[in-house]
């Protein structure tokens, strides 16, 4: 089954404790992206990747890091999480970049205390 | 930043038609997407417009006017399961910018 998976689905952590949210897709997609969703603000793009070893900033990259060492995986790293990073995070992927449908993962709900 | 506006909420009756407008002022344009998102779930793709005009897909249609920076999503023969948020998103180069979303409530 074609899908985008994220782990963990729910996470409670404390300020400053490094964490990684994993994202994996099994569709051989080149393009992958991370978003956060906050009430009243909608979805905002954090980082995106056009292919292996190619990443770029979205609209709200501060406080986040990403890497794309393999085509299928695109982890999101919070080196020193802060309470304002409490949010719902979605990973998405698509083939051939931006003109194709993006498939979203199920979401990761993060609470930073 | 990019400016993408859509109404916050809309209510309609089952079987009726609802039109969700989206206006945008952006630094570029490579296409406009509409997504549907049910509460607690991930967004799912509805439509993509890159040229002016109307794209029809069953009960859903999407329209684009690039010169006016305007799009709408038309939902016909509304069903209860259409109660959801509808997200307008503009692609600029390889970045996707979303509006805040329109929550549609369908009443019996």
Short mmCIF file of N, CA and C in Angstrom, two decimals, chain A residues 3-10 20-26 32-37 43 46 72-76 87-93 103-110, chain B residues 37 41-43:
data_model
loop_
_atom_site.label_atom_id
_atom_site.label_comp_id
_atom_site.label_asym_id
_atom_site.label_seq_id
_atom_site.Cartn_x
_atom_site.Cartn_y
_atom_site.Cartn_z
N UNK A 3 2.08 4.72 0.92
CA UNK A 3 1.78 5.52 2.10
C UNK A 3 2.99 6.32 2.56
N UNK A 4 2.68 7.32 3.38
CA UNK A 4 3.69 8.10 4.09
C UNK A 4 3.49 7.80 5.58
N UNK A 5 4.54 7.40 6.24
CA UNK A 5 4.43 7.09 7.67
C UNK A 5 5.26 8.06 8.48
N UNK A 6 4.78 8.36 9.67
CA UNK A 6 5.48 9.24 10.59
C UNK A 6 5.53 8.58 11.96
N UNK A 7 6.64 8.79 12.65
CA UNK A 7 6.76 8.30 14.02
C UNK A 7 7.58 9.27 14.85
N UNK A 8 7.17 9.50 16.10
CA UNK A 8 5.96 8.97 16.72
C UNK A 8 4.72 9.73 16.27
N UNK A 9 3.54 9.22 16.62
CA UNK A 9 2.31 9.94 16.30
C UNK A 9 1.99 10.98 17.37
N UNK A 10 2.41 10.70 18.60
CA UNK A 10 2.19 11.63 19.71
C UNK A 10 3.48 11.68 20.54
N UNK A 20 13.71 13.71 17.35
CA UNK A 20 13.61 13.49 15.91
C UNK A 20 12.26 12.87 15.60
N UNK A 21 11.60 13.41 14.60
CA UNK A 21 10.37 12.83 14.08
C UNK A 21 10.71 12.22 12.72
N UNK A 22 10.45 10.94 12.59
CA UNK A 22 10.82 10.29 11.33
C UNK A 22 9.67 10.35 10.33
N UNK A 23 10.04 10.34 9.06
CA UNK A 23 9.07 10.31 7.97
C UNK A 23 9.62 9.38 6.91
N UNK A 24 8.77 8.49 6.43
CA UNK A 24 9.20 7.54 5.41
C UNK A 24 8.08 7.35 4.39
N UNK A 25 8.46 7.26 3.10
CA UNK A 25 7.46 7.01 2.05
C UNK A 25 7.94 5.84 1.18
N UNK A 26 6.96 5.08 0.70
CA UNK A 26 7.30 3.88 -0.09
C UNK A 26 6.90 4.03 -1.55
N UNK A 32 9.89 15.72 -0.89
CA UNK A 32 9.33 15.51 0.45
C UNK A 32 9.34 16.83 1.19
N UNK A 33 8.43 16.95 2.14
CA UNK A 33 8.25 18.25 2.79
C UNK A 33 7.73 18.07 4.20
N UNK A 34 8.04 19.03 5.07
CA UNK A 34 7.50 19.06 6.43
C UNK A 34 6.68 20.33 6.63
N UNK A 35 5.54 20.17 7.32
CA UNK A 35 4.67 21.27 7.65
C UNK A 35 4.32 21.21 9.13
N UNK A 36 3.99 22.38 9.67
CA UNK A 36 3.35 22.43 10.97
C UNK A 36 1.99 23.09 10.80
N UNK A 37 1.05 22.65 11.64
CA UNK A 37 -0.30 23.20 11.55
C UNK A 37 -0.72 23.70 12.91
N UNK A 43 -1.56 25.48 7.61
CA UNK A 43 -0.34 24.70 7.40
C UNK A 43 0.79 25.63 6.94
N UNK A 46 7.92 23.98 6.63
CA UNK A 46 9.13 24.14 7.44
C UNK A 46 10.37 23.97 6.56
N UNK A 72 13.78 7.61 0.55
CA UNK A 72 12.53 7.31 1.23
C UNK A 72 12.36 8.02 2.58
N UNK A 73 13.44 8.51 3.18
CA UNK A 73 13.35 9.06 4.54
C UNK A 73 13.68 10.55 4.59
N UNK A 74 12.95 11.25 5.44
CA UNK A 74 13.15 12.69 5.57
C UNK A 74 12.85 13.08 7.03
N UNK A 75 13.79 12.83 7.93
CA UNK A 75 13.54 13.11 9.34
C UNK A 75 13.56 14.61 9.67
N UNK A 76 12.76 14.98 10.64
CA UNK A 76 12.71 16.36 11.15
C UNK A 76 13.35 16.36 12.53
N UNK A 87 2.89 21.76 18.36
CA UNK A 87 2.13 21.86 17.13
C UNK A 87 1.77 20.47 16.61
N UNK A 88 1.03 20.46 15.50
CA UNK A 88 0.75 19.25 14.76
C UNK A 88 1.62 19.28 13.51
N UNK A 89 2.43 18.24 13.32
CA UNK A 89 3.39 18.21 12.22
C UNK A 89 2.97 17.17 11.18
N UNK A 90 3.07 17.57 9.92
CA UNK A 90 2.78 16.66 8.81
C UNK A 90 3.98 16.57 7.89
N UNK A 91 4.25 15.36 7.47
CA UNK A 91 5.21 15.11 6.41
C UNK A 91 4.42 14.81 5.14
N UNK A 92 4.97 15.18 3.99
CA UNK A 92 4.27 14.93 2.73
C UNK A 92 5.29 14.57 1.66
N UNK A 93 4.85 13.84 0.64
CA UNK A 93 5.74 13.51 -0.47
C UNK A 93 4.97 13.55 -1.78
N UNK A 103 1.09 13.61 -1.03
CA UNK A 103 0.47 12.66 -0.11
C UNK A 103 0.99 12.98 1.29
N UNK A 104 0.06 13.15 2.21
CA UNK A 104 0.42 13.52 3.56
C UNK A 104 0.47 12.31 4.49
N UNK A 105 1.40 12.36 5.42
CA UNK A 105 1.42 11.37 6.49
C UNK A 105 0.31 11.65 7.49
N UNK A 106 0.15 10.80 8.49
CA UNK A 106 -0.98 10.91 9.42
C UNK A 106 -0.82 12.03 10.45
N UNK A 107 0.36 12.59 10.58
CA UNK A 107 0.57 13.68 11.53
C UNK A 107 1.22 13.22 12.82
N UNK A 108 1.99 14.15 13.41
CA UNK A 108 2.62 13.93 14.72
C UNK A 108 2.24 15.10 15.60
N UNK A 109 1.58 14.75 16.71
CA UNK A 109 1.17 15.82 17.63
C UNK A 109 2.24 15.95 18.70
N UNK A 110 2.89 17.12 18.76
CA UNK A 110 4.00 17.36 19.69
C UNK A 110 3.62 18.39 20.73
N UNK B 37 -9.54 18.51 4.53
CA UNK B 37 -9.00 17.96 5.77
C UNK B 37 -10.12 17.75 6.78
N UNK B 41 -7.40 14.54 10.96
CA UNK B 41 -6.80 13.73 9.90
C UNK B 41 -5.85 14.55 9.04
N UNK B 42 -5.14 13.88 8.16
CA UNK B 42 -4.22 14.56 7.24
C UNK B 42 -5.00 15.15 6.07
N UNK B 43 -4.48 16.21 5.45
CA UNK B 43 -5.11 16.75 4.25
C UNK B 43 -5.07 15.73 3.11
#
